[in-house]
mmCIF file of C-alpha atoms and ligand atoms in Angstrom:
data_model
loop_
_atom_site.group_PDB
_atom_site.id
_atom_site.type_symbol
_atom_site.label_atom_id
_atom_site.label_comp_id
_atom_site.label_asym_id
_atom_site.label_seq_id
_atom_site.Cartn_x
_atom_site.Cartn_y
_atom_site.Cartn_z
ATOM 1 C CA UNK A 1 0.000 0.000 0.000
ATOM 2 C CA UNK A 2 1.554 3.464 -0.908
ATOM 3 C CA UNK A 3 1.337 6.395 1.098
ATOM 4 C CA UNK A 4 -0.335 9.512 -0.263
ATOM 5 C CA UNK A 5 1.854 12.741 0.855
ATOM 6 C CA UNK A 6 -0.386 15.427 1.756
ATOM 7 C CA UNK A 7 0.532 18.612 0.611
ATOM 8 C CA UNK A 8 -2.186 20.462 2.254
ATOM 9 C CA UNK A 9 -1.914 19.662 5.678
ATOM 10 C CA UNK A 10 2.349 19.050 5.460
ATOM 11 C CA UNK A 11 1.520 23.399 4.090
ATOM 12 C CA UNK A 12 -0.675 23.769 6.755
ATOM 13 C CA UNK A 13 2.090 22.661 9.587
ATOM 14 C CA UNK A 14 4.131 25.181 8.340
ATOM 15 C CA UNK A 15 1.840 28.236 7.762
ATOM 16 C CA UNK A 16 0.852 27.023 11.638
ATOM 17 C CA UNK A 17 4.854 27.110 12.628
ATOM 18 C CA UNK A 18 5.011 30.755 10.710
ATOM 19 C CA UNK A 19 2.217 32.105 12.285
ATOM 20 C CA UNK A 20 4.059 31.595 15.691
ATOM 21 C CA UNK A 21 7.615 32.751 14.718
ATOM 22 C CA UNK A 22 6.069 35.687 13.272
ATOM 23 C CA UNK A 23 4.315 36.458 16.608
ATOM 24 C CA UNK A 24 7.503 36.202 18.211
ATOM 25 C CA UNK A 25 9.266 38.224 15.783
ATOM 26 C CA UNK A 26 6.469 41.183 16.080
ATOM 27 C CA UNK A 27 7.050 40.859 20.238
ATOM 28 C CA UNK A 28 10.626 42.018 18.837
ATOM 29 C CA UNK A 29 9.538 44.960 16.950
ATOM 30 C CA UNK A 30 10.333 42.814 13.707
ATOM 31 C CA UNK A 31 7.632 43.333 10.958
ATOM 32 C CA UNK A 32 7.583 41.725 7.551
ATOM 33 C CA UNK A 33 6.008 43.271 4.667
ATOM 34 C CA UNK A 34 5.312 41.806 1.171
ATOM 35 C CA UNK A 35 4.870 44.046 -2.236
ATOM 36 C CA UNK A 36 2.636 41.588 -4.608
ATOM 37 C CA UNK A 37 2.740 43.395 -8.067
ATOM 38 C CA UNK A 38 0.380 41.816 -10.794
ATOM 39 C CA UNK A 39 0.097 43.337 -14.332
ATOM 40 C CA UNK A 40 -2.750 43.211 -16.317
ATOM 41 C CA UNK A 41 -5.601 40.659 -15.130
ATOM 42 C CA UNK A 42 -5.056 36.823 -16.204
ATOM 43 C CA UNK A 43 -7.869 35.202 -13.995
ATOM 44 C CA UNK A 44 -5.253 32.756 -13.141
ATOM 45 C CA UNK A 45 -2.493 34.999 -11.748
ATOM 46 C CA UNK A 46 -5.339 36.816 -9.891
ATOM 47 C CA UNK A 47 -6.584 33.687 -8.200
ATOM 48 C CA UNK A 48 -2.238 33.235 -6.990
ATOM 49 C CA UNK A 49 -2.304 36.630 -5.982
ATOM 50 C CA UNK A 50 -5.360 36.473 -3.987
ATOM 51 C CA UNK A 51 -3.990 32.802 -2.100
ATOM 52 C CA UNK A 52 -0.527 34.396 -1.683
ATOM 53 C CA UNK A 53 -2.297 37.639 -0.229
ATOM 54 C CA UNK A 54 -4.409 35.562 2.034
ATOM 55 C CA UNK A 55 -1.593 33.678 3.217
ATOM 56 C CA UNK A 56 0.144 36.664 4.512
ATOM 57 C CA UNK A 57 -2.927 37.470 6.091
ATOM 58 C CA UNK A 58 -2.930 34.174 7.932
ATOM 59 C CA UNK A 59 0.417 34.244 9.614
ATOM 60 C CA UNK A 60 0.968 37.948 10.204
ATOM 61 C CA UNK A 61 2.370 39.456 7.080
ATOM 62 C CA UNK A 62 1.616 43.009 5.801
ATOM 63 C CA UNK A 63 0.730 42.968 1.845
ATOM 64 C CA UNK A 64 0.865 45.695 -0.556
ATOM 65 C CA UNK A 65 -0.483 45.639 -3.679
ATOM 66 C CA UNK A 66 -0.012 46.722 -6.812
ATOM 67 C CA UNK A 67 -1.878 45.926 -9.396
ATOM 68 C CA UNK A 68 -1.332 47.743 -12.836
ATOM 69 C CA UNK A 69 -3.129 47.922 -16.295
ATOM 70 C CA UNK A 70 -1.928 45.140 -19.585
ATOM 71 C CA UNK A 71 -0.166 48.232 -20.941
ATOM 72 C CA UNK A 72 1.927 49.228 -18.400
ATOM 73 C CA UNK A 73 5.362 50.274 -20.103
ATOM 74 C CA UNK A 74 8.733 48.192 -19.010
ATOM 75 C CA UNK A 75 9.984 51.257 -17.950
ATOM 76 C CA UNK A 76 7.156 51.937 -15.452
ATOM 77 C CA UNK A 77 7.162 48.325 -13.985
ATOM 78 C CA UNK A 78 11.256 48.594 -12.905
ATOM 79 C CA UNK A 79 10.713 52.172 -11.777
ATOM 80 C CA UNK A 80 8.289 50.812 -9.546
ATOM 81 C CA UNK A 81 10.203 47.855 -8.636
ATOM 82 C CA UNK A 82 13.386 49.804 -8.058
ATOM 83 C CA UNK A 83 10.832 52.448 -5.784
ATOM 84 C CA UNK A 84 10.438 49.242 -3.595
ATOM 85 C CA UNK A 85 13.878 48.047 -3.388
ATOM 86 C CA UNK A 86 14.442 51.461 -1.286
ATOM 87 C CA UNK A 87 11.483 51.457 0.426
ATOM 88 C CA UNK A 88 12.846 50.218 4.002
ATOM 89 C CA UNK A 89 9.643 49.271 5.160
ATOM 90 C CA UNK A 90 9.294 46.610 2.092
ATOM 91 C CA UNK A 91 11.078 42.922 2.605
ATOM 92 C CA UNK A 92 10.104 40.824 -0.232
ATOM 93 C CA UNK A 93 9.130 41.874 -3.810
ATOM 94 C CA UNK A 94 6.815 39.506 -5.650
ATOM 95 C CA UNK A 95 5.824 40.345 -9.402
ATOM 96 C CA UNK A 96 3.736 37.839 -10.543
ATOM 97 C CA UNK A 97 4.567 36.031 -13.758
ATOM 98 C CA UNK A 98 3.488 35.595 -16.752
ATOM 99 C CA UNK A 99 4.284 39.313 -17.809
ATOM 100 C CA UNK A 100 2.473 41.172 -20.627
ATOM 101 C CA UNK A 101 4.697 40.319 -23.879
ATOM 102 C CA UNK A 102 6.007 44.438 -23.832
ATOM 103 C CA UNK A 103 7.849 43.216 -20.873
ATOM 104 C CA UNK A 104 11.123 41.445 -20.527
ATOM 105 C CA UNK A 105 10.681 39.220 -17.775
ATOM 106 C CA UNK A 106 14.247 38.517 -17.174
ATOM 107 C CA UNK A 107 14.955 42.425 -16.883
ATOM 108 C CA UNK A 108 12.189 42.400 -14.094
ATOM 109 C CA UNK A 109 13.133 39.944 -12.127
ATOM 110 C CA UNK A 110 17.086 41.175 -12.434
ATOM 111 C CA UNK A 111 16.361 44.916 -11.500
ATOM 112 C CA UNK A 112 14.587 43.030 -8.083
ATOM 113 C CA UNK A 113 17.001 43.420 -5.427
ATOM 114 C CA UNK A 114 18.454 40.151 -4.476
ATOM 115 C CA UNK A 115 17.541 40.495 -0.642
ATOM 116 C CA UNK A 116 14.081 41.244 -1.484
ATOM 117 C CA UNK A 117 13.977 38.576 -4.173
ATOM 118 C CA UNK A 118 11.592 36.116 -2.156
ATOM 119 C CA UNK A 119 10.592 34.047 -5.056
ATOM 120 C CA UNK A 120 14.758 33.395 -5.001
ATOM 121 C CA UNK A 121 14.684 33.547 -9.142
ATOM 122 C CA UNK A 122 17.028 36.552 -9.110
ATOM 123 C CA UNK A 123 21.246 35.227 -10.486
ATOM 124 C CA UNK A 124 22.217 36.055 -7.189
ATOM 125 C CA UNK A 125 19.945 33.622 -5.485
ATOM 126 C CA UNK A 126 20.272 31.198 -8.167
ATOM 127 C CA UNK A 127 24.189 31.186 -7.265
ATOM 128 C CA UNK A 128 24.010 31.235 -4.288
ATOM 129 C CA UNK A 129 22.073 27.948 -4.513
ATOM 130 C CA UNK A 130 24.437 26.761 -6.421
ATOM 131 C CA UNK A 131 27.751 27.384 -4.253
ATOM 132 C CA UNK A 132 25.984 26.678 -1.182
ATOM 133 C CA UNK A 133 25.873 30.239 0.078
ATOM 134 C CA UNK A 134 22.714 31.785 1.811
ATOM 135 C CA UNK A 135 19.945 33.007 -0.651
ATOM 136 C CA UNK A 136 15.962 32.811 -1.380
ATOM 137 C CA UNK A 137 15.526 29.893 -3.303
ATOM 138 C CA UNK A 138 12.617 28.767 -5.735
ATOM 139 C CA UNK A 139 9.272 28.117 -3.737
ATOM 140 C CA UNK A 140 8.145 24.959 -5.256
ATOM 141 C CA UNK A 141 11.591 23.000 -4.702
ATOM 142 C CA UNK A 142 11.997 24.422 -1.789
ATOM 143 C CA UNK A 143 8.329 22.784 -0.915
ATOM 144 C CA UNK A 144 9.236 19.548 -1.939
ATOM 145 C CA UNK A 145 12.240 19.130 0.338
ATOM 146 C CA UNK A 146 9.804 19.978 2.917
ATOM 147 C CA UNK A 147 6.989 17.428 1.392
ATOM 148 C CA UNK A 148 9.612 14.536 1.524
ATOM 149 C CA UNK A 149 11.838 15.440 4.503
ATOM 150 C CA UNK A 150 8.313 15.825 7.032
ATOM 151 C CA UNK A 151 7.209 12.132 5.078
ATOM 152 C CA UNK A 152 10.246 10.711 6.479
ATOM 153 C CA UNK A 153 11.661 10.320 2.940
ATOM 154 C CA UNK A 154 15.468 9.731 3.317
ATOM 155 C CA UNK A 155 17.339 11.793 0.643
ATOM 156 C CA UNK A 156 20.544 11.390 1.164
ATOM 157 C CA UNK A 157 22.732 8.378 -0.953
ATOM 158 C CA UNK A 158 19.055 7.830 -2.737
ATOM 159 C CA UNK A 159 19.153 7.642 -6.649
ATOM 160 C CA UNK A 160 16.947 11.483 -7.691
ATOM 161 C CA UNK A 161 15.532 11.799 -11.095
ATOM 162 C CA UNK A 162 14.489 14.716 -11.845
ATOM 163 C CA UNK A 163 12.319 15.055 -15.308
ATOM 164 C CA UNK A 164 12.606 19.106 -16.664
ATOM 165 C CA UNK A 165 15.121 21.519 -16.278
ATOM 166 C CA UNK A 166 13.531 24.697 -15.840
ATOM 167 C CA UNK A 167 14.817 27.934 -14.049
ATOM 168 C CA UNK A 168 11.374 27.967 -11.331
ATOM 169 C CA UNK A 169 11.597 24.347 -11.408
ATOM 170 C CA UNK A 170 13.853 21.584 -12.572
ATOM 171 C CA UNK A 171 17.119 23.033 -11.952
ATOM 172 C CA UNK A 172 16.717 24.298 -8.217
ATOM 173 C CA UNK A 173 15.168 21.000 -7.535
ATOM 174 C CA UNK A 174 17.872 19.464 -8.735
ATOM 175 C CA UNK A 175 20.584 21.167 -6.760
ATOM 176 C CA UNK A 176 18.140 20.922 -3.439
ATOM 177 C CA UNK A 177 18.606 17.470 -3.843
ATOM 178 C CA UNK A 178 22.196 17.555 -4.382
ATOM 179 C CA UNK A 179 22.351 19.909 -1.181
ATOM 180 C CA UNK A 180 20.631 16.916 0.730
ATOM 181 C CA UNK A 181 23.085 14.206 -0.540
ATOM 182 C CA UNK A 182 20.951 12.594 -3.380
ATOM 183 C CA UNK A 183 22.980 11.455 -6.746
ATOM 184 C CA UNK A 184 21.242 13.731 -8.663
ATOM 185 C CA UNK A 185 20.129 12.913 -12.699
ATOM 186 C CA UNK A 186 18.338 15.547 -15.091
ATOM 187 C CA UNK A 187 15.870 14.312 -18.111
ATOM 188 C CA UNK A 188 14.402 16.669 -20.543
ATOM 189 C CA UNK A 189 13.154 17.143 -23.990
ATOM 190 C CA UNK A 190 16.618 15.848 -25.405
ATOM 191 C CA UNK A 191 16.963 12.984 -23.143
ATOM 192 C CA UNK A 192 17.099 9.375 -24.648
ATOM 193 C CA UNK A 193 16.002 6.212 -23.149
ATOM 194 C CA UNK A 194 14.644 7.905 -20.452
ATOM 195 C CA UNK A 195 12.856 5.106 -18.768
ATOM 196 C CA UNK A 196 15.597 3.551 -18.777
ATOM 197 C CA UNK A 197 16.643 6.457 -16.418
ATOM 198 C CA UNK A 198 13.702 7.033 -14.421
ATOM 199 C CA UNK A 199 13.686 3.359 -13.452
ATOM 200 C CA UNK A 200 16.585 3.886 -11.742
ATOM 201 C CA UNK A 201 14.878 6.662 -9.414
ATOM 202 C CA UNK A 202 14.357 5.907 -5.498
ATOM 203 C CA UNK A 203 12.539 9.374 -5.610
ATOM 204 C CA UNK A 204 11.358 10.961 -9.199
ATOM 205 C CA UNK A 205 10.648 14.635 -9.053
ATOM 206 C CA UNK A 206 8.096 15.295 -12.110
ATOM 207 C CA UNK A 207 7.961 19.025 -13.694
ATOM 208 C CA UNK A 208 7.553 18.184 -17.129
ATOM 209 C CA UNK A 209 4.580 20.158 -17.979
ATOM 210 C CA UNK A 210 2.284 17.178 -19.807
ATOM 211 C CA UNK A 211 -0.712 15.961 -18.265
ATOM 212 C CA UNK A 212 -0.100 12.265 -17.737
ATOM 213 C CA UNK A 213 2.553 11.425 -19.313
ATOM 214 C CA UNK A 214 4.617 9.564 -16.646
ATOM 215 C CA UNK A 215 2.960 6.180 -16.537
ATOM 216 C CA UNK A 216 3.831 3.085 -14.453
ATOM 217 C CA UNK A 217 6.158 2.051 -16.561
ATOM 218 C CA UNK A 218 8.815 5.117 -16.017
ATOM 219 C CA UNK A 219 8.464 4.097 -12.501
ATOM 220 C CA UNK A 220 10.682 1.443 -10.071
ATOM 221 C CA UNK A 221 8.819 -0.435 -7.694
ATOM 222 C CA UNK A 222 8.406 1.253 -4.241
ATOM 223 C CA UNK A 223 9.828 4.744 -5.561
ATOM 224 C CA UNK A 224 8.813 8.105 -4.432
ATOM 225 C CA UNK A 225 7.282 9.762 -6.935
ATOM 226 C CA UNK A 226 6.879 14.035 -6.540
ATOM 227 C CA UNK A 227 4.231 15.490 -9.675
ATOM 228 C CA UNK A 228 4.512 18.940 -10.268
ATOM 229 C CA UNK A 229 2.701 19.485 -12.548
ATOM 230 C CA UNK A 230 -1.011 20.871 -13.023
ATOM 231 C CA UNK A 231 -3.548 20.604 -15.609
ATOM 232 C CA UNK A 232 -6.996 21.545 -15.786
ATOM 233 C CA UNK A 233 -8.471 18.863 -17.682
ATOM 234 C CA UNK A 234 -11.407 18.602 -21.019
ATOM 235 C CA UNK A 235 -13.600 17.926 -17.634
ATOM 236 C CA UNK A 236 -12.655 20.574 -15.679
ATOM 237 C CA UNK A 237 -10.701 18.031 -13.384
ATOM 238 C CA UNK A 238 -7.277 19.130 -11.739
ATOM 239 C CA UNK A 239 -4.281 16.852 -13.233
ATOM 240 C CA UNK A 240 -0.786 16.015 -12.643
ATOM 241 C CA UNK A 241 2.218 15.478 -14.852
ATOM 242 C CA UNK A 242 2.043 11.775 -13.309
ATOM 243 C CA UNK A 243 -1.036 9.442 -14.071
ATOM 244 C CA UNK A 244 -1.868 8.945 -10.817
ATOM 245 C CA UNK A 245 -4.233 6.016 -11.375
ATOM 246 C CA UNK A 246 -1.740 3.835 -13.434
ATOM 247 C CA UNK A 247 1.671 4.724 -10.939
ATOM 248 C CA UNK A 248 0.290 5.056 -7.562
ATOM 249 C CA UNK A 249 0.103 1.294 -7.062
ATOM 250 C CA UNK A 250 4.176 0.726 -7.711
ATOM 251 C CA UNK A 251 4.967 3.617 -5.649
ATOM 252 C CA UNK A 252 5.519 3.695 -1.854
ATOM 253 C CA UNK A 253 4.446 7.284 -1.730
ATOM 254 C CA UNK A 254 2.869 9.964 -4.322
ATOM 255 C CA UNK A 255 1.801 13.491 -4.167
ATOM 256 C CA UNK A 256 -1.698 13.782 -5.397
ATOM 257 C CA UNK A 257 -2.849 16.534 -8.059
ATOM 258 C CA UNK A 258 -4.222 18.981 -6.574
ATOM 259 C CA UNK A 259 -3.242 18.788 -2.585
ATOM 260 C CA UNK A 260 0.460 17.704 -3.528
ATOM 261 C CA UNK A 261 3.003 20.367 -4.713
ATOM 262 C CA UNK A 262 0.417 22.767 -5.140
ATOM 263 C CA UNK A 263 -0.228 24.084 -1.491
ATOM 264 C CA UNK A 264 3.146 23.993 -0.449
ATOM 265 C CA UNK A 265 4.465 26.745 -3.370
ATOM 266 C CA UNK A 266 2.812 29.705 -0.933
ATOM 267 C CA UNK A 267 3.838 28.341 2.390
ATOM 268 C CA UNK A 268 7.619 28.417 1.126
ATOM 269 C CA UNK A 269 6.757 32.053 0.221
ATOM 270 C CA UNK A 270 5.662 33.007 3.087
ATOM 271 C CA UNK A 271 8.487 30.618 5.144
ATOM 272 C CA UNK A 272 11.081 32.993 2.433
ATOM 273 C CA UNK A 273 9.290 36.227 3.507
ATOM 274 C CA UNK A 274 9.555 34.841 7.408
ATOM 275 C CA UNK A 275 13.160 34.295 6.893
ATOM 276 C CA UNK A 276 13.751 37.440 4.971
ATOM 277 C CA UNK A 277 14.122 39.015 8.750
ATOM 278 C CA UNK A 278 14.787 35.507 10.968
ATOM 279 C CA UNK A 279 17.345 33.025 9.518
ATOM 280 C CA UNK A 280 16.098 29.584 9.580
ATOM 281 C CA UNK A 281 12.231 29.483 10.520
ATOM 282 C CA UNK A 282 10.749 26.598 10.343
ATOM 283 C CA UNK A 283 12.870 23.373 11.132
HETATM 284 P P1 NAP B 1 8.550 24.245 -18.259
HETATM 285 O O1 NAP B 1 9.302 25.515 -18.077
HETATM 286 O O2 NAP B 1 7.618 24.087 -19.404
HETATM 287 O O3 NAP B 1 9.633 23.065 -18.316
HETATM 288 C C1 NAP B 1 9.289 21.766 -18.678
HETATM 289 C C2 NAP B 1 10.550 20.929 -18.736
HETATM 290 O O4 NAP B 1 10.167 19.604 -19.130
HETATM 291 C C3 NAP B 1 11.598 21.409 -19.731
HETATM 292 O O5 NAP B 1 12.870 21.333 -19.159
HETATM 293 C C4 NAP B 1 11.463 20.431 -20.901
HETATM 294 O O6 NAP B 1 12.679 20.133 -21.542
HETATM 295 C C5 NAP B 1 10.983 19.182 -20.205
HETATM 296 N N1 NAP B 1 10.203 18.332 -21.107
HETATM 297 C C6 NAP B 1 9.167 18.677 -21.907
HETATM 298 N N2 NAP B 1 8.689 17.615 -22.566
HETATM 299 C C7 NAP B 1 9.444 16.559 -22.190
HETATM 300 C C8 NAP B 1 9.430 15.182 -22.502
HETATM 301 N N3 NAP B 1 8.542 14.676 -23.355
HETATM 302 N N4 NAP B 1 10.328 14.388 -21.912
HETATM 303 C C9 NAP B 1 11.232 14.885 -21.038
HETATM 304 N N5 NAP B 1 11.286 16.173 -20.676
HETATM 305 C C10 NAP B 1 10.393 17.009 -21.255
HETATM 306 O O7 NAP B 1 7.694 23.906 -16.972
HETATM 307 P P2 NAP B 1 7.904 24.269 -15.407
HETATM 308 O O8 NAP B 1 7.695 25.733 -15.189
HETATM 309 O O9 NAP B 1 9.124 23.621 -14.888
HETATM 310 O O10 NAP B 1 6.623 23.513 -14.811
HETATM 311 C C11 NAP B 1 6.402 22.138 -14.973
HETATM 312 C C12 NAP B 1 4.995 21.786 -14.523
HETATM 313 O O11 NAP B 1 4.866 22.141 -13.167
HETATM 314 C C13 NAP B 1 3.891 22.551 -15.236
HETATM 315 O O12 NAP B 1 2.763 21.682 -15.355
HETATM 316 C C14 NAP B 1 3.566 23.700 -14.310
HETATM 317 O O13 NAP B 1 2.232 24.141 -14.433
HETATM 318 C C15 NAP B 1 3.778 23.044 -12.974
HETATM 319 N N6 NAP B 1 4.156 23.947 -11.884
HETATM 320 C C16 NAP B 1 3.517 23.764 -10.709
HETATM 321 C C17 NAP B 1 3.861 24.538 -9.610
HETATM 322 C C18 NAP B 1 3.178 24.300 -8.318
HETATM 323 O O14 NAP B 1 3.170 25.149 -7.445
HETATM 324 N N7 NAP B 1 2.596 23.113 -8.123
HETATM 325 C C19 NAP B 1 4.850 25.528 -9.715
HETATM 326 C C20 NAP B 1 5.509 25.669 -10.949
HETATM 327 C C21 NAP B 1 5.152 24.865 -12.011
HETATM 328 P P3 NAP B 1 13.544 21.218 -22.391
HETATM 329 O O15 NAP B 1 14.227 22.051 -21.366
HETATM 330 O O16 NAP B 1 14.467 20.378 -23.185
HETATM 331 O O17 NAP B 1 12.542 21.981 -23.214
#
C-alpha cells in the first residue's frame, strides 16, 4: 500500500509554525512586509495573488499591492520595482509572472534586489544555490524538500531523477537534492532512453509540464514519486504530470494533483518572507 503525501496539511504545519515565529518576531519589533505586483488581469495569476495575499494574512504578514493595467510600459514596472527596493519598510518583492509580452521578464526579475527577491529567481539567489551560500531559493523545490523530509523520505545516498530543467523548477530542484546528498540525474526534452533512467529513481521529481505522461512504466517499484505538474483537464478536473491512477500502485508514496506540490508553493513564500528578517524558521 503506498502512502499519499499530503501537501495540504504538510503546508498547513508550516503556515501554523510561521504564524508563531512571526508572533515572536512582532514581540521584537520585527515586521515583515510583502509588495505583490500583478500586471494586467489573467484570472489565473489573480486567483495566486489572492492565495498568496491571504496567506500573509494568515500568519501575520503586511501585503501591498499593486496591481497595474496590460499596458503598463517596461519602464514603469522597474521604476516601480526599483521604488520598492528602497522602500525600508518593504522585505520581499513579488511580481507575478506571466508578464504582458512588452515586458522582458528577465529584466524584471534582475532589477529586483536580491535580498528582497523572495521568489529566489534573481542570479544572485540562483548562485548562491548553487555554491551553497545563503539566498531565497525557488518556492516549489523548496516545498518539496519539505513534502519529503516531514514524510520521512530519506534523501541522502538515494538515486533522484528529476524530469525538466527549468529555471522555477527543474534546476533548483535538482541542486536541493544535491544539497541533501541525493545522486542527482536531469531528463528533458533531449533525453534518450529515459525510462531507462527514471527506473533507476528511489525518488522521481516530475515538472515536465504534460498531463499524464509519466505512466507506471517510467516508474521502479516502491519509488517516491513528486508530480509537479497541473492541468486543468477537457472535464474541468485538476491533473498532474504523473497518471496517478496507473503509478500510484508501484509507488511507496505519491503526491496527489491537486493537494500535492500545489499548497506547499505559498507556504515556502511566506516561510522565504519569514526568513527574509529571521534566519532559519521553520525546522
Ligand atoms: P517548463 O518551463 O515548461 O519546463 C518543462 C521541462 O520539461 C523542460 O525542461 C522540458 O525540456 C521538459 N520536457 C518537456 N517535454 C518533455 C518530454 N517529453 N520528456 C522529457 N522532458 C520534457 O515547466 P515548469 O515551469 O518547470 O513547470 C512544470 C509543470 O509544473 C507545469 O505543469 C507547471 O504548471 C507546474 N508547476 C507547478 C507549480 C506548483 O506550485 N505546483 C509551480 C511551478 C510549475 P527542455 O528544457 O528540453 O525543453
Amino acid at each position: 500500500m503506498y502512502q499519499i503525501i499530503d501537501g495540504k496539511k504538510i503546508s498547513q504545519e508550516i503556515k501554523e509554525e510561521l504564524k508563531e515565529k512571526v508572533a515572536v518576531l512582532k514581540e521584537q519589533g520585527k515586521t515583515i512586509c510583502l509588495a505583490v505586483i500583478q500586471v494586467g488581469n489573467d484570472p489565473a495569476s489573480s486567483v495566486y495573488v489572492g492565495n498568496k495575499k491571504k496567506a500573509c494574512a494568515y500568519i501575520g504578514i503586511e501585503s501591498q499591492s499593486y496591481e497595474l493595467p496590460e499596458e503598463t510600459t517596461q519602464q514603469e514596472l522597474l521604476e516601480l520595482v526599483q521604488r520598492l527596493n528602497a522602500d525600508d519598510k518593504v522585505n520581499g518583492i513579488l511580481v507575478q509572472l506571466p508578464l504582458p509580452k512588452q515586458i522582458d521578464e528577465g529584466k524584471v526579475i534582475q532589477t529586483i534586489a536580491p535580498e528582497k527577491d523572495v521568489d529566489g529567481f534573481h542570479e544572485k539567489n540562483v548562485g548562491a544555490l548553487c555554491v551553497g551560500s545563503k539566498g531565497y531559493v525557488s518556492c516549489t523545490p523548496l516545498g518539496i524538500i519539505q513534502l519529503l523530509k516531514r514524510s520521512g523520505v530519506e534523501i541522502a545516498g538515494k538515486n533522484c531523477v528529476v524530469i525538466g530543467r527549468s529555471n522555477i523548477v527543474g534546476k533548483p530542484m535538482a541542486l536541493l537534492l544535491l544539497r541533501e546528498n541525493g545522486t542527482v540525474t536531469v531528463c528533458h526534452s533531449r533525453t534518450q532512453n529515459m525510462k531507462e533512467i527514471t527506473k533507476q529513481a528511489d525518488i522521481l521529481v516530475v515538472a515536465v509540464g504534460k498531463p499524464k505522461l509519466i505512466d507506471d512504466t517510467y516508474i521502479k517499484e516502491g519509488a517516491v514519486v513528486i508530480d509537479v505538474g497541473i492541468h486543468r483537464g477537457a472535464d474541468n478536473k485538476l491533473c498532474g504530470d504523473v497518471d496517478f491512477e496507473k503509478a500510484a500502485p508501484h509507488t511507496s508514496a505519491i503526491t496527489p494533483v491537486p493537494g500535492g506540490v500545489g499548497p506547499m508553493t505559498i507556504a515556502m513564500l511566506m516561510y522565504n518572507c519569514v526568513s527574509s528578517v529571521s534566519e532559519n524558521p521553520v525546522p
